[in-house]
Amino acid sequence: MPKSCWAVGCTNRGGGRSDVRFFRIPAESRYPEQHRQWVAAIRRENWVADGNSWLSSDHYIDGDCSKDQLSPAYVPQILSQNRTSVKRKLDRNLEAYESKALKGGRNPDDHFFD
């Protein structure tokens, strides 16, 4: 089955733009809290995420998701209509997170594989 982004209003599909990556929605059995947060962020009615549920990189601050719960990229956040101002604010949050992570010895680039 081809990858399609499940964010409301997003038209990204696998085989489309070469600069778009896709991330599988975390499995509820392995990552229950992150799964719950992703589903809540997506805000799709009458929908159950399964193994074929994906989000595109357009919905992450820097185009990538993170396994680190302290990272602003732990949950997709660019899902609103006003994407430009949201992205600007989240870029600042990501810069602050990366600065703190590097000082604390964490790897800010630790992410899920697509």
Tab-separated table of N, CA and C in Angstrom, residues 17 19-24 26 34 38 54-68 70-78 83 87 90-91 94 97-98 107-114:
chain	number	residue	atom	x	y	z
A	17	ARG	N	6.582	14.532	-3.980
A	17	ARG	CA	7.759	15.379	-3.805
A	17	ARG	C	8.926	14.585	-3.226
A	19	ASP	N	11.393	15.720	-1.536
A	19	ASP	CA	11.879	16.245	-0.261
A	19	ASP	C	10.973	15.869	0.916
A	20	VAL	N	9.957	15.048	0.694
A	20	VAL	CA	9.030	14.654	1.752
A	20	VAL	C	9.346	13.235	2.212
A	21	ARG	N	9.484	13.080	3.535
A	21	ARG	CA	9.664	11.759	4.141
A	21	ARG	C	8.383	11.401	4.873
A	22	PHE	N	8.205	10.121	5.146
A	22	PHE	CA	7.015	9.663	5.861
A	22	PHE	C	7.425	8.915	7.118
A	23	PHE	N	6.656	9.151	8.200
A	23	PHE	CA	6.910	8.507	9.482
A	23	PHE	C	5.669	7.736	9.900
A	24	ARG	N	5.881	6.461	10.223
A	24	ARG	CA	4.768	5.621	10.675
A	24	ARG	C	4.319	6.113	12.056
A	26	PRO	N	3.478	5.920	15.709
A	26	PRO	CA	3.990	4.957	16.681
A	26	PRO	C	2.936	3.918	17.070
A	34	GLN	N	3.093	8.135	23.248
A	34	GLN	CA	3.380	8.876	22.023
A	34	GLN	C	2.282	8.621	20.988
A	38	TRP	N	0.111	11.562	19.249
A	38	TRP	CA	0.056	11.754	17.795
A	38	TRP	C	-1.385	11.752	17.314
A	54	TRP	N	0.492	6.941	8.345
A	54	TRP	CA	1.734	7.706	8.209
A	54	TRP	C	1.480	9.196	8.319
A	55	LEU	N	2.526	9.935	8.701
A	55	LEU	CA	2.511	11.393	8.639
A	55	LEU	C	3.719	11.829	7.839
A	56	SER	N	3.568	12.879	7.082
A	56	SER	CA	4.688	13.368	6.277
A	56	SER	C	5.555	14.328	7.088
A	57	SER	N	6.764	14.508	6.615
A	57	SER	CA	7.742	15.370	7.286
A	57	SER	C	7.309	16.829	7.337
A	58	ASP	N	6.330	17.215	6.549
A	58	ASP	CA	5.836	18.600	6.569
A	58	ASP	C	5.240	18.989	7.929
A	59	HIS	N	4.934	18.018	8.765
A	59	HIS	CA	4.253	18.291	10.024
A	59	HIS	C	5.203	18.331	11.224
A	60	TYR	N	6.491	18.377	10.943
A	60	TYR	CA	7.506	18.435	11.994
A	60	TYR	C	8.341	19.687	11.832
A	61	ILE	N	8.791	20.215	12.936
A	61	ILE	CA	9.522	21.473	12.967
A	61	ILE	C	10.646	21.501	11.946
A	62	ASP	N	11.510	20.502	11.990
A	62	ASP	CA	12.659	20.483	11.082
A	62	ASP	C	12.535	19.375	10.045
A	63	GLY	N	11.319	18.866	9.856
A	63	GLY	CA	11.103	17.812	8.868
A	63	GLY	C	11.432	16.423	9.375
A	64	ASP	N	11.653	16.284	10.687
A	64	ASP	CA	12.016	14.990	11.260
A	64	ASP	C	11.338	14.838	12.618
A	65	CYS	N	11.017	13.599	13.009
A	65	CYS	CA	10.430	13.354	14.321
A	65	CYS	C	11.504	12.834	15.267
A	66	SER	N	11.203	12.844	16.551
A	66	SER	CA	12.183	12.475	17.561
A	66	SER	C	11.608	11.450	18.530
A	67	LYS	N	12.470	10.590	19.076
A	67	LYS	CA	12.074	9.648	20.124
A	67	LYS	C	12.213	10.276	21.515
A	68	ASP	N	12.862	11.403	21.597
A	68	ASP	CA	13.106	12.065	22.873
A	68	ASP	C	11.853	12.820	23.305
A	70	LEU	N	11.411	15.033	25.410
A	70	LEU	CA	11.624	16.448	25.681
A	70	LEU	C	11.721	17.293	24.414
A	71	SER	N	11.838	16.645	23.282
A	71	SER	CA	11.971	17.351	22.014
A	71	SER	C	10.619	17.873	21.536
A	72	PRO	N	10.590	19.081	20.974
A	72	PRO	CA	9.339	19.572	20.392
A	72	PRO	C	8.930	18.768	19.152
A	73	ALA	N	9.831	17.937	18.634
A	73	ALA	CA	9.514	17.102	17.474
A	73	ALA	C	9.061	15.698	17.889
A	74	TYR	N	8.773	15.501	19.178
A	74	TYR	CA	8.282	14.212	19.675
A	74	TYR	C	6.880	13.919	19.143
A	75	VAL	N	6.115	14.982	18.960
A	75	VAL	CA	4.740	14.894	18.447
A	75	VAL	C	4.635	15.865	17.280
A	76	PRO	N	3.947	15.482	16.188
A	76	PRO	CA	3.783	16.427	15.075
A	76	PRO	C	3.037	17.666	15.555
A	77	GLN	N	3.536	18.836	15.170
A	77	GLN	CA	2.925	20.057	15.668
A	77	GLN	C	2.482	21.012	14.582
A	78	ILE	N	2.894	20.810	13.361
A	78	ILE	CA	2.520	21.739	12.298
A	78	ILE	C	1.300	21.150	11.585
A	83	ARG	N	0.160	27.766	9.413
A	83	ARG	CA	1.399	27.005	9.475
A	83	ARG	C	2.641	27.887	9.607
A	87	LYS	N	5.199	27.402	12.625
A	87	LYS	CA	6.531	26.909	12.294
A	87	LYS	C	7.604	27.827	12.867
A	90	LEU	N	7.893	27.121	16.569
A	90	LEU	CA	8.461	25.798	16.823
A	90	LEU	C	9.937	25.734	16.447
A	91	ASP	N	10.343	26.491	15.446
A	91	ASP	CA	11.776	26.557	15.109
A	91	ASP	C	12.569	27.087	16.302
A	94	LEU	N	12.767	24.372	18.918
A	94	LEU	CA	13.713	23.328	18.538
A	94	LEU	C	15.145	23.776	18.790
A	97	TYR	N	15.762	23.476	22.464
A	97	TYR	CA	15.868	22.061	22.839
A	97	TYR	C	17.227	21.492	22.449
A	98	GLU	N	17.655	21.739	21.208
A	98	GLU	CA	18.927	21.189	20.741
A	98	GLU	C	20.094	21.724	21.564
A	107	ASN	N	21.538	12.987	22.313
A	107	ASN	CA	21.660	13.153	20.866
A	107	ASN	C	20.355	13.733	20.333
A	108	PRO	N	20.312	15.017	19.938
A	108	PRO	CA	19.065	15.614	19.454
A	108	PRO	C	18.612	15.058	18.114
A	109	ASP	N	19.454	14.285	17.443
A	109	ASP	CA	19.086	13.723	16.147
A	109	ASP	C	18.536	12.306	16.244
A	110	ASP	N	18.285	11.807	17.456
A	110	ASP	CA	17.731	10.472	17.641
A	110	ASP	C	16.288	10.479	17.175
A	111	HIS	N	15.970	9.766	16.109
A	111	HIS	CA	14.622	9.820	15.541
A	111	HIS	C	14.136	8.445	15.103
A	112	PHE	N	12.847	8.390	14.793
A	112	PHE	CA	12.262	7.160	14.273
A	112	PHE	C	12.720	6.959	12.844
A	113	PHE	N	12.785	5.738	12.453
A	113	PHE	CA	13.117	5.436	11.070
A	113	PHE	C	11.831	5.313	10.283
A	114	ASP	N	11.864	5.810	9.048
A	114	ASP	CA	10.639	5.718	8.226
A	114	ASP	C	10.618	4.434	7.462
